Tab-separated table of C-alpha atoms and ligand atoms in Angstrom:
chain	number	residue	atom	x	y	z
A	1	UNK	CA	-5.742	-15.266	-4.552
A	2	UNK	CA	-2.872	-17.306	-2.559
A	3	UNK	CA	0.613	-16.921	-4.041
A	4	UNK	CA	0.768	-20.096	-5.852
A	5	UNK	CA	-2.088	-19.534	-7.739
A	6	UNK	CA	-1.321	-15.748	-8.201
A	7	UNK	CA	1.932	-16.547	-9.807
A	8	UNK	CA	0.627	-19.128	-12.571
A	9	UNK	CA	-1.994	-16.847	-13.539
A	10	UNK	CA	-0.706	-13.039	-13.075
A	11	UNK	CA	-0.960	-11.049	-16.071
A	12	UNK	CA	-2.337	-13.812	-17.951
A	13	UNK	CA	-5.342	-14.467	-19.776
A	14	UNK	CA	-6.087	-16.228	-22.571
A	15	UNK	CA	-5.784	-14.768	-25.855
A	16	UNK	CA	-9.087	-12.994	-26.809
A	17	UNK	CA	-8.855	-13.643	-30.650
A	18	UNK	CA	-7.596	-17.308	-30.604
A	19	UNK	CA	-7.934	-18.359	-27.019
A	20	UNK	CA	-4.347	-19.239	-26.948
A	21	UNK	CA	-3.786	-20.322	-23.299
A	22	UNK	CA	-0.667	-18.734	-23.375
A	23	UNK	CA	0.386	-15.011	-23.759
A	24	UNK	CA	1.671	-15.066	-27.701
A	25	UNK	CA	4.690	-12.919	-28.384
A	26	UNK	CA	3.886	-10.020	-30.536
A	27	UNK	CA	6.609	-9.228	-32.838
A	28	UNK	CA	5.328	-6.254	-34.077
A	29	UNK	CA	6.605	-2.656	-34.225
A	30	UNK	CA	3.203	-1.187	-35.000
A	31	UNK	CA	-0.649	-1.672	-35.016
A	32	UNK	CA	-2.780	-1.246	-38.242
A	33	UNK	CA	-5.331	1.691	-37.395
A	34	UNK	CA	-8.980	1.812	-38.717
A	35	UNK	CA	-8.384	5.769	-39.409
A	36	UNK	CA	-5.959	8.359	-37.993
A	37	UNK	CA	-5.653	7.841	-34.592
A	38	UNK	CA	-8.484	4.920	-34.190
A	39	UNK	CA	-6.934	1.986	-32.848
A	40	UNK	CA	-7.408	-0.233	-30.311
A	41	UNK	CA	-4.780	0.775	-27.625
A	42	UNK	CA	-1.594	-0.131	-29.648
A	43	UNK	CA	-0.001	2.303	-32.018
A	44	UNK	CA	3.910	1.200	-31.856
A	45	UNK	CA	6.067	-1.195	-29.738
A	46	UNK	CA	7.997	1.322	-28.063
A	47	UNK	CA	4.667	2.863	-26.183
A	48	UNK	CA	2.675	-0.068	-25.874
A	49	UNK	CA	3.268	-4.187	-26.805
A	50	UNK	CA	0.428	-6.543	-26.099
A	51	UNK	CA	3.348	-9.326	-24.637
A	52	UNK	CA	4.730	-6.548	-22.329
A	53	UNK	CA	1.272	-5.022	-21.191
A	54	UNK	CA	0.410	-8.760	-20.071
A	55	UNK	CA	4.220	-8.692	-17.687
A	56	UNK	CA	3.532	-5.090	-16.443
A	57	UNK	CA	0.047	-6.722	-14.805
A	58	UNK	CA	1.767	-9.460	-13.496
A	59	UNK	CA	4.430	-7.041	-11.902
A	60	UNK	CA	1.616	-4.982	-10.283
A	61	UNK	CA	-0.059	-8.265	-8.935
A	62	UNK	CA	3.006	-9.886	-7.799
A	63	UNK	CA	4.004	-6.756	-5.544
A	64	UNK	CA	0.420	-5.794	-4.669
A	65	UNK	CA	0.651	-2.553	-6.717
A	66	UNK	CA	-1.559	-0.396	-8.443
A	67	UNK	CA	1.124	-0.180	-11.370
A	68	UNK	CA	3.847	-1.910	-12.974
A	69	UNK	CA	6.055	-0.653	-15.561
A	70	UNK	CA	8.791	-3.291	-17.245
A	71	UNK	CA	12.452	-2.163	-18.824
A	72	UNK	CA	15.228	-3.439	-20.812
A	73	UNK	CA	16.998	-4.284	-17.954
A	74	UNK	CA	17.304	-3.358	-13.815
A	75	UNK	CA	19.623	-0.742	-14.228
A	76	UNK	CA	16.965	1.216	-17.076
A	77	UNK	CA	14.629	1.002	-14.474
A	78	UNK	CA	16.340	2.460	-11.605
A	79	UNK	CA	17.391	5.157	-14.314
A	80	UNK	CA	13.440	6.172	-14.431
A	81	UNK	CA	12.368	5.790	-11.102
A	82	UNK	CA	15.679	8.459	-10.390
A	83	UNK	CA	14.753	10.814	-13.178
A	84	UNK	CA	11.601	11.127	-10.706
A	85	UNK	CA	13.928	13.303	-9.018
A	86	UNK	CA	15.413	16.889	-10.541
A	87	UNK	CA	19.136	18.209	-10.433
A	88	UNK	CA	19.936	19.533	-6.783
A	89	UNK	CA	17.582	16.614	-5.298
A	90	UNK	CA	19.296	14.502	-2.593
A	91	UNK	CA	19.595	10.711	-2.311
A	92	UNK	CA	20.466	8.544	0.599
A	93	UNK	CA	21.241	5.550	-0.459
A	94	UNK	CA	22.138	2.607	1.109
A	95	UNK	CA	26.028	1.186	1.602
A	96	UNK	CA	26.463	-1.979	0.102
A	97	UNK	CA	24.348	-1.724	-2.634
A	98	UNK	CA	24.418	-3.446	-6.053
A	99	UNK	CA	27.502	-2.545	-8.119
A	100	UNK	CA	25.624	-1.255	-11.312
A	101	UNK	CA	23.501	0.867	-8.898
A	102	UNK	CA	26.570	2.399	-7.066
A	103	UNK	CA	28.272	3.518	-10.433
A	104	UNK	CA	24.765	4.966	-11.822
A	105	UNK	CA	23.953	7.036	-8.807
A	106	UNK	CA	28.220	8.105	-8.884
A	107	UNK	CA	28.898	8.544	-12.588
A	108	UNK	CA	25.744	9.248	-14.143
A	109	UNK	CA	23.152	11.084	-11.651
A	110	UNK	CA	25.790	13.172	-9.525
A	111	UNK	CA	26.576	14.876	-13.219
A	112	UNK	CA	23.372	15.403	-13.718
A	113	UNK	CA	23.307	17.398	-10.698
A	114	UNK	CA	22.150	14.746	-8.347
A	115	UNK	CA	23.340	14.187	-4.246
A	116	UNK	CA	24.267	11.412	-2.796
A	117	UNK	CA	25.103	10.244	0.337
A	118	UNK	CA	25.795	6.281	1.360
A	119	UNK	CA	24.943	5.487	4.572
A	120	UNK	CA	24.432	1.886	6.653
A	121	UNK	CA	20.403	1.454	6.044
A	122	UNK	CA	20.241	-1.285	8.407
A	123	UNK	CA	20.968	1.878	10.868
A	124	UNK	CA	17.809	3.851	10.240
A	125	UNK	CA	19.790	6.821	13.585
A	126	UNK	CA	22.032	7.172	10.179
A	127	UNK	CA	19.160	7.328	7.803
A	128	UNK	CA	17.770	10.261	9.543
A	129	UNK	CA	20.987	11.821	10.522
A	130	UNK	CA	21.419	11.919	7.127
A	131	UNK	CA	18.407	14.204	5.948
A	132	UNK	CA	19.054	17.557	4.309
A	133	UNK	CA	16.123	19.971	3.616
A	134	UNK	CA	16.612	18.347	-0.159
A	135	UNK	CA	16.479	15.016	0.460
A	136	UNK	CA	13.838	13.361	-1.810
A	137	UNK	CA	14.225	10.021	-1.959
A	138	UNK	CA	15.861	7.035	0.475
A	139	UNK	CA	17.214	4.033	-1.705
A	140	UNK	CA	17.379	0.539	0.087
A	141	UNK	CA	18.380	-2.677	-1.041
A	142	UNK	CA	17.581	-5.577	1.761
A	143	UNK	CA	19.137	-8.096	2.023
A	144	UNK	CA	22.203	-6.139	0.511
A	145	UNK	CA	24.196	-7.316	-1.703
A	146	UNK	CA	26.899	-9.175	-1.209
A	147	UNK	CA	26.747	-9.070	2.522
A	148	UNK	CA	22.486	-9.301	3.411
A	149	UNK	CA	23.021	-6.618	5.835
A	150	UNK	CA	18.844	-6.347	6.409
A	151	UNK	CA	16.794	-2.791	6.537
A	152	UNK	CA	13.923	-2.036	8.746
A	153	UNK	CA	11.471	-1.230	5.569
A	154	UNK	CA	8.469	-0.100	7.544
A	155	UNK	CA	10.638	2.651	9.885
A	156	UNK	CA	12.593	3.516	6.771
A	157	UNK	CA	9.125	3.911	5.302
A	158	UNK	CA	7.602	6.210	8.090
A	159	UNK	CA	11.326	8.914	8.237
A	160	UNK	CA	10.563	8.872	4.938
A	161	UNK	CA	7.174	10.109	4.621
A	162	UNK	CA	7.646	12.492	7.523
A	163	UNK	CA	10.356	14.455	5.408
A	164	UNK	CA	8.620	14.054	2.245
A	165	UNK	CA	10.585	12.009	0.943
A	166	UNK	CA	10.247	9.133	-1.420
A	167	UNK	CA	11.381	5.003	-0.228
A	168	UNK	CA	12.522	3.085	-3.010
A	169	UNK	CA	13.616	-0.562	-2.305
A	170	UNK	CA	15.187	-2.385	-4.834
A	171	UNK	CA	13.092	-6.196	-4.209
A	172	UNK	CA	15.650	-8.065	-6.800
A	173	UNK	CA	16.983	-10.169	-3.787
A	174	UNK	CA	13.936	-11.111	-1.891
A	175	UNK	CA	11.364	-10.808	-4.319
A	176	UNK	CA	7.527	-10.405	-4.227
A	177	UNK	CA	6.978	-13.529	-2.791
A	178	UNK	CA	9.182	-13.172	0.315
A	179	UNK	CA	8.998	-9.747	0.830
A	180	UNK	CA	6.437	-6.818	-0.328
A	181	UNK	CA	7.842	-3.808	0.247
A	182	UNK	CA	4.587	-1.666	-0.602
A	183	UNK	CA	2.107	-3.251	1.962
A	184	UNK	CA	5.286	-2.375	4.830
A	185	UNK	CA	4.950	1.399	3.358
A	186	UNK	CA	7.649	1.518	0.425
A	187	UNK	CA	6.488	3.906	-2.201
A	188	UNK	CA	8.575	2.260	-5.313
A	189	UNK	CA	10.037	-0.940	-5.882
A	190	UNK	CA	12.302	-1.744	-7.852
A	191	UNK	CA	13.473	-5.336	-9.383
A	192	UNK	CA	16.362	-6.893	-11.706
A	193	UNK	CA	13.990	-9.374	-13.076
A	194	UNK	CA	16.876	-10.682	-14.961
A	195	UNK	CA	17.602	-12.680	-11.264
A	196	UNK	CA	14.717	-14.470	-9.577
A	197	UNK	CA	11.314	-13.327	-11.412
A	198	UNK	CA	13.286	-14.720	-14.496
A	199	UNK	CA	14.546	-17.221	-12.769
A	200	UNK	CA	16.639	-19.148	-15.365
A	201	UNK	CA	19.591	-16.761	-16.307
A	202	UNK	CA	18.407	-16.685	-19.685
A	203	UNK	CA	16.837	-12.673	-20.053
A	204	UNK	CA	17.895	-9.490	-18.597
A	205	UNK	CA	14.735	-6.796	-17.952
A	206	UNK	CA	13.893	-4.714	-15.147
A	207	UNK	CA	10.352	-4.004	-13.172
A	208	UNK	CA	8.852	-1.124	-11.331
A	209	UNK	CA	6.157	-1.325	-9.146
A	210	UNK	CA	3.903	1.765	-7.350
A	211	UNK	CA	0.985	3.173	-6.194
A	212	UNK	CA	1.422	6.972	-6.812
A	213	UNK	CA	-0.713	8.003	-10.067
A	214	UNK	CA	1.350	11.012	-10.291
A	215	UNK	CA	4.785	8.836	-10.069
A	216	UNK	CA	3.293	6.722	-12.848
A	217	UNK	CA	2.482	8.894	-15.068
A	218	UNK	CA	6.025	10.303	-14.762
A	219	UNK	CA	7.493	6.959	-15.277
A	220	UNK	CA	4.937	6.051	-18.494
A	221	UNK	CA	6.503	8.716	-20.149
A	222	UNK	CA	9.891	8.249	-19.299
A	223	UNK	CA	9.351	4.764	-20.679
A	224	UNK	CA	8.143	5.799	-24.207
A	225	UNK	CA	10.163	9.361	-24.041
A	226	UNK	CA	13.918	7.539	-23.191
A	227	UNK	CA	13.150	4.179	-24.382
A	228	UNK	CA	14.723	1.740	-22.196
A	229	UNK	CA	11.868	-1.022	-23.263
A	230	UNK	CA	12.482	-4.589	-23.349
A	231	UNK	CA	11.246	-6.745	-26.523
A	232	UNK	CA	8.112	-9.444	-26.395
A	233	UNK	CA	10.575	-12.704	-26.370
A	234	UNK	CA	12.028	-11.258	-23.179
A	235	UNK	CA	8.546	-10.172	-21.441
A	236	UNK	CA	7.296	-13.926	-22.790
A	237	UNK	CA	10.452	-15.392	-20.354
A	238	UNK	CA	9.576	-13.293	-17.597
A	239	UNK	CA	5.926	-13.779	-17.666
A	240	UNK	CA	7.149	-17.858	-17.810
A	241	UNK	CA	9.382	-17.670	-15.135
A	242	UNK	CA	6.971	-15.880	-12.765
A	243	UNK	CA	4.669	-18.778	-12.820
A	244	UNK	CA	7.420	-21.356	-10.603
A	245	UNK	CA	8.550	-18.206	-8.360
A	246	UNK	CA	6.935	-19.300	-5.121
A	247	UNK	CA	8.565	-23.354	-5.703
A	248	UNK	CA	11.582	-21.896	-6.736
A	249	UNK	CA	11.887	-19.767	-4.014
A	250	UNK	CA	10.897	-22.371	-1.644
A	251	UNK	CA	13.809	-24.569	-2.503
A	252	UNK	CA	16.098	-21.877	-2.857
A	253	UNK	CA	15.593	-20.424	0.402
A	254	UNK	CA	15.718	-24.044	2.037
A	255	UNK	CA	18.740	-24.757	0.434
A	256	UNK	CA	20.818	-21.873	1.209
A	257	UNK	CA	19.299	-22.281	4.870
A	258	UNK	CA	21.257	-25.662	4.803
A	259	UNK	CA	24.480	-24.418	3.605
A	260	UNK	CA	24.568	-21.644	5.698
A	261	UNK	CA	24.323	-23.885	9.126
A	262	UNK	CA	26.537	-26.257	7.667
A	263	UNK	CA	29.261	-24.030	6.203
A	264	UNK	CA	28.891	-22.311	9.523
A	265	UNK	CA	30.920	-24.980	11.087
A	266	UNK	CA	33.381	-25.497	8.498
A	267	UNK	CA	37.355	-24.970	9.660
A	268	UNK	CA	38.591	-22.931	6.276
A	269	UNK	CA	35.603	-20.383	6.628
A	270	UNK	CA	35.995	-17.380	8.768
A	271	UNK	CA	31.800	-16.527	8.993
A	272	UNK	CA	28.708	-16.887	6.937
A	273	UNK	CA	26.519	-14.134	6.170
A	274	UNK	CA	22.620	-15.282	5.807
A	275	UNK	CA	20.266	-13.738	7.320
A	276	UNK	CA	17.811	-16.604	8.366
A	277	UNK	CA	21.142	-17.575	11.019
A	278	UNK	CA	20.040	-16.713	14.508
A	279	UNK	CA	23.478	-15.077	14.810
A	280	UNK	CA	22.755	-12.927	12.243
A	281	UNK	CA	22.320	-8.927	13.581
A	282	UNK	CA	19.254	-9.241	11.100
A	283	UNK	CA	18.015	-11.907	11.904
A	284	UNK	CA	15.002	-10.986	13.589
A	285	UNK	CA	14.124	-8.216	11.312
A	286	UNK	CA	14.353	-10.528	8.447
A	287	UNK	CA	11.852	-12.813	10.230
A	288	UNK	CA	9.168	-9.804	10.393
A	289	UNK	CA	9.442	-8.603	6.879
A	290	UNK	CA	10.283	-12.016	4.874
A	291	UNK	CA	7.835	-15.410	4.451
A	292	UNK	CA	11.558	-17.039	4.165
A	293	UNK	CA	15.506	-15.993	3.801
A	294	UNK	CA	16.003	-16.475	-0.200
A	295	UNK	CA	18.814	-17.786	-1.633
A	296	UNK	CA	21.790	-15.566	-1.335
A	297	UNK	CA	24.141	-15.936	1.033
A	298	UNK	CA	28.149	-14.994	1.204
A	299	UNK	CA	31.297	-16.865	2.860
A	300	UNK	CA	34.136	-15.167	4.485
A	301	UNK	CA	36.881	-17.714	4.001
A	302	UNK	CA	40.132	-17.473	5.851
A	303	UNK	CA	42.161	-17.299	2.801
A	304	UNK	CA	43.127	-13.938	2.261
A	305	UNK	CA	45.407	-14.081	-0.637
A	306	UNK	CA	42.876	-14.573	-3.713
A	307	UNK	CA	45.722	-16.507	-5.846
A	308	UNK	CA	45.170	-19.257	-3.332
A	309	UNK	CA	41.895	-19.889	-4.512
A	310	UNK	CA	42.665	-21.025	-7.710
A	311	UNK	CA	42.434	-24.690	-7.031
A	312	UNK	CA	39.103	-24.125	-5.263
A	313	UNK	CA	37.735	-22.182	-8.399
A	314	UNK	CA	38.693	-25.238	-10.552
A	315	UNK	CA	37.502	-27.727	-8.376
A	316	UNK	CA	33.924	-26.978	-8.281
A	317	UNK	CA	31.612	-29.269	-10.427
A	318	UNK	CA	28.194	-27.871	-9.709
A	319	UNK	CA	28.731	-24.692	-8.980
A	320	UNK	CA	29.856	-21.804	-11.507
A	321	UNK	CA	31.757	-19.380	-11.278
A	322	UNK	CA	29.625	-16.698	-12.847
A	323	UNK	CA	28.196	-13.102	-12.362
A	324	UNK	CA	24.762	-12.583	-11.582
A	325	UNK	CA	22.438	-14.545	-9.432
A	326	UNK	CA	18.637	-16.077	-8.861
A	327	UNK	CA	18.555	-18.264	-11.558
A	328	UNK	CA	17.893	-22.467	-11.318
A	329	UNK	CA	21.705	-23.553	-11.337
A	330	UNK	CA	23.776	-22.807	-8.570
A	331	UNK	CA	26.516	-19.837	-9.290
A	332	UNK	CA	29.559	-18.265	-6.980
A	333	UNK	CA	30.478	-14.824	-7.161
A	334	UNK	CA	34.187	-13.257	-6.081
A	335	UNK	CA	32.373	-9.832	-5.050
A	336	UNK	CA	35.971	-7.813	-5.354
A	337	UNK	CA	37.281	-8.902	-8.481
A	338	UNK	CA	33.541	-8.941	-10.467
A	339	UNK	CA	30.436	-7.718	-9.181
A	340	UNK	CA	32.202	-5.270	-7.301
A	341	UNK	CA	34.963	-4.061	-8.980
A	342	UNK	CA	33.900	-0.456	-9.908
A	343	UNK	CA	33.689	-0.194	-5.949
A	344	UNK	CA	36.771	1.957	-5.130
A	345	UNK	CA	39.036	-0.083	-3.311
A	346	UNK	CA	39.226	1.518	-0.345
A	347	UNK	CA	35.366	1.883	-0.231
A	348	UNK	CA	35.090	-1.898	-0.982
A	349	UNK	CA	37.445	-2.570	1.905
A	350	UNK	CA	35.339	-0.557	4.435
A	351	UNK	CA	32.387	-2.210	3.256
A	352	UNK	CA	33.821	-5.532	4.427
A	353	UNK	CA	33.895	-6.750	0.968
A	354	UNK	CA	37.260	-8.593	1.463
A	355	UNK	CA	39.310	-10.277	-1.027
A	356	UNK	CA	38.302	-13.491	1.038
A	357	UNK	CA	34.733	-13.216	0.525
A	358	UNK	CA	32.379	-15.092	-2.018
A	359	UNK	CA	28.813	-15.226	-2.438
A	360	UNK	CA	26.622	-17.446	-3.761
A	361	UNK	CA	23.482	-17.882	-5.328
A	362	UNK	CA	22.240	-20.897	-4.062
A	363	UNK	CA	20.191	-22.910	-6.762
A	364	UNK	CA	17.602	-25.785	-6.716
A	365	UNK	CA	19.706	-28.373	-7.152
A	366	UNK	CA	19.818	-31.462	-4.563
A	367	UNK	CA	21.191	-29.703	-0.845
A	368	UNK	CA	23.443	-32.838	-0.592
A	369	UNK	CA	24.992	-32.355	-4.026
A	370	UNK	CA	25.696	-28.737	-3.680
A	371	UNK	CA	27.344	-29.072	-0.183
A	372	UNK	CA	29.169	-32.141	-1.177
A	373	UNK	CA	30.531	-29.700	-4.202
A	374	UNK	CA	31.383	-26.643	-1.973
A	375	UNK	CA	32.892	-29.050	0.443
A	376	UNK	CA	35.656	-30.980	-1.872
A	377	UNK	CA	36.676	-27.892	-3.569
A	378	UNK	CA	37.510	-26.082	-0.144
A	379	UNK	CA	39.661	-28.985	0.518
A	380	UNK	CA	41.488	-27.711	-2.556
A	381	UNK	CA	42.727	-24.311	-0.734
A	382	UNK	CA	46.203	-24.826	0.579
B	1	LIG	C1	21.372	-7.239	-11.140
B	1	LIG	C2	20.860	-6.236	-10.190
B	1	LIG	C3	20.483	-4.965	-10.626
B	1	LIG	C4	20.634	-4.521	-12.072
B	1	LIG	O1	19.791	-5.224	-12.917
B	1	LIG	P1	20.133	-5.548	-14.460
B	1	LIG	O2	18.954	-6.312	-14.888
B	1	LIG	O3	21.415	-6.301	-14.482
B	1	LIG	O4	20.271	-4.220	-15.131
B	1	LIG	C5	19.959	-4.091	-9.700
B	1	LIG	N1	19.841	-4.438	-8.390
B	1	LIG	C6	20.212	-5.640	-7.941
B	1	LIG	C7	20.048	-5.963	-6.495
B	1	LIG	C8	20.730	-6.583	-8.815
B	1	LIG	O5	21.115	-7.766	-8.343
């Protein structure tokens, strides 16, 4: 099947009993069963939901997978995929990873006994330089977030498998449709499918997507044993969202394609990071592993003082200032002050993430509307 057909129909079937063309929401907690133990693959919503079974197929078709697993949000499903691992494991993770992903692999997994080391993925000399005889598992966002630094997923994929270790890559950013991580090699992927496989900043649920029977198993039960599900209503948005992802990301990717060039050559911004720039040190690696760029992309400005931006936050129209990213409307993100905060300082400031910087999740609004927007409000700055 070609993507835009894949997309509207992933996961979805219609309804067996009443032909509903749609996948109904079942709000149920439990099954009725013929006689102790006889029932027909449901027994209660925590293990099994028919509304969530339909979004765990579309997950494994979207990312070419044998499996997909969904969660109540991103973060629960990175917590899984890392309780793969066991106390005294090692993780090399990448550098400018998502915020929420930094703090779980710092506060909650190096207590439970978990390594972790944070090294420049686009680099893969650091990746391996970075092996111990414990190393398990290689965690890679690309394109990073906030500054699309881009990762070489099919050499990360081969160190990895020739130390035994595991590659994750958390897909939130690109998503299925402009990047499959598992066809490159990638053993997991993970996705905040609150951002683009959502698509409308209206739900917050997370994916996993893999191969490995063993690996599946593992994260089945970790599914039912911790409980990180999400509910039907919030599968039933996913499942919706899913079926624009290919036009969405179409005009996402062209848009932030023309605000990149043009913002390129604006006087009050220092550089533009997005990767489908020629200039960009990613660039070409991008154009291997990606159909198309996406929709993220971040702005140095040559402000450095943040309290001169305040005339720029309150002149924008269209764009909102706003955490998260990948939904319709366009949003802009001050990486050092929200997403980023619970970066250390000093870690945030060798990471380049600057108190100039902003990044922005480009929507699908009108190009010319969006630019026009960016452009009045950065008259604003002093
Ligand atoms: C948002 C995000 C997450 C966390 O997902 P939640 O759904 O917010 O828990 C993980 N990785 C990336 C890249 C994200 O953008």
């Amino acid at each position: 099947m070609r993507w835009h057909t894949l997309a509207v129909h992933a996961g979805t079937e219609p309804d067996p009993l009443t032909g509903a063309v749609m996948t109904p929401v079942y709000f149920t907690s439990t099954y009725a069963q013929e006689a102790p133990g006889v029932h027909k693959g449901y027994e209660y919503s925590r293990t099994h939901n028919p509304t969530r079974t339909a979004l765990e197929m579309a997950f494994a078709q979207l990312e070419g997978a044998k499996y997909g697993l969904a969660f109540a949000s991103g973060l629960a499903a990175t917590d899984a995929v890392l309780r793969l691992l066991r106390p005294g494991d090692h993780v090399i993770a990448g550098r400018d990873l998502y915020g929420g992903t930094y703090r779980i692999l710092r506060r909650v997994f190096e207590n439970w006994g978990l390594q972790v080391d944070f090294v420049h993925t686009s680099d893969p000399a650091q990746v391996e330089a970075a092996f111990r005889p414990n190393t398990k598992m290689i965690w890679v966002e690309t394109p990073t977030n906030p500054l699309l630094h881009i990762s070489p997923i099919a050499i990360l994929a081969e160190i990895a498998h020739n130390r035994g270790a595991r590659l994750v890559v958390d897909n939130t950013f690109a998503t299925p449709y402009l990047q499959q991580p598992l066809q490159l090699g990638a053993d997991i992927v993970v996705h905040s499918a609150t951002k683009y496989l959502g698509g409308h900043s209206d739900v917050v649920l997370g994916a996993v997507m893999l191969n490995s029977d063993a690996d599946y198993e593992q994260l089945r039960f970790l599914q039912n044993a911790v409980g990180g599900v999400p509910g039907p209503m919030d599968c039933f948005l996913v499942l919706r969202g899913i079926k624009t992802l290919p036009l969405r990301m179409q005009k996402h990717s062209e848009n932030a394609q023309r605000l990149a060039e043009a913002l390129s050559a604006h006087p009050k911004i220092e550089r533009v990071y997005y990767p489908g720039l020629p200039s960009h040190p990613g660039h070409l690696i991008a154009k291997q592993q990606m159909r198309l760029f996406g929709g993220m992309l971040s702005v140095e400005l040559k402000v450095k003082d943040v309290n001169d931006l305040r005339p720029f936050w309150e002149a924008l129209r269209i764009f909102t200032l706003a955490e998260s990213l990948g939904g319709v409307e366009s949003l802009i993100n001050h990486p050092a002050r929200m997403t980023h905060a619970s970066i250390p300082e000093e870690e945030r400031k060798a990471l380049g993430i600057t108190e100039g910087l902003l990044r922005l999740s480009v929507g699908i609004e009108d190009a010319d509307d969006l630019l026009e927007d960016f452009s009045q409000a950065l008259r604003k700055i002093p």
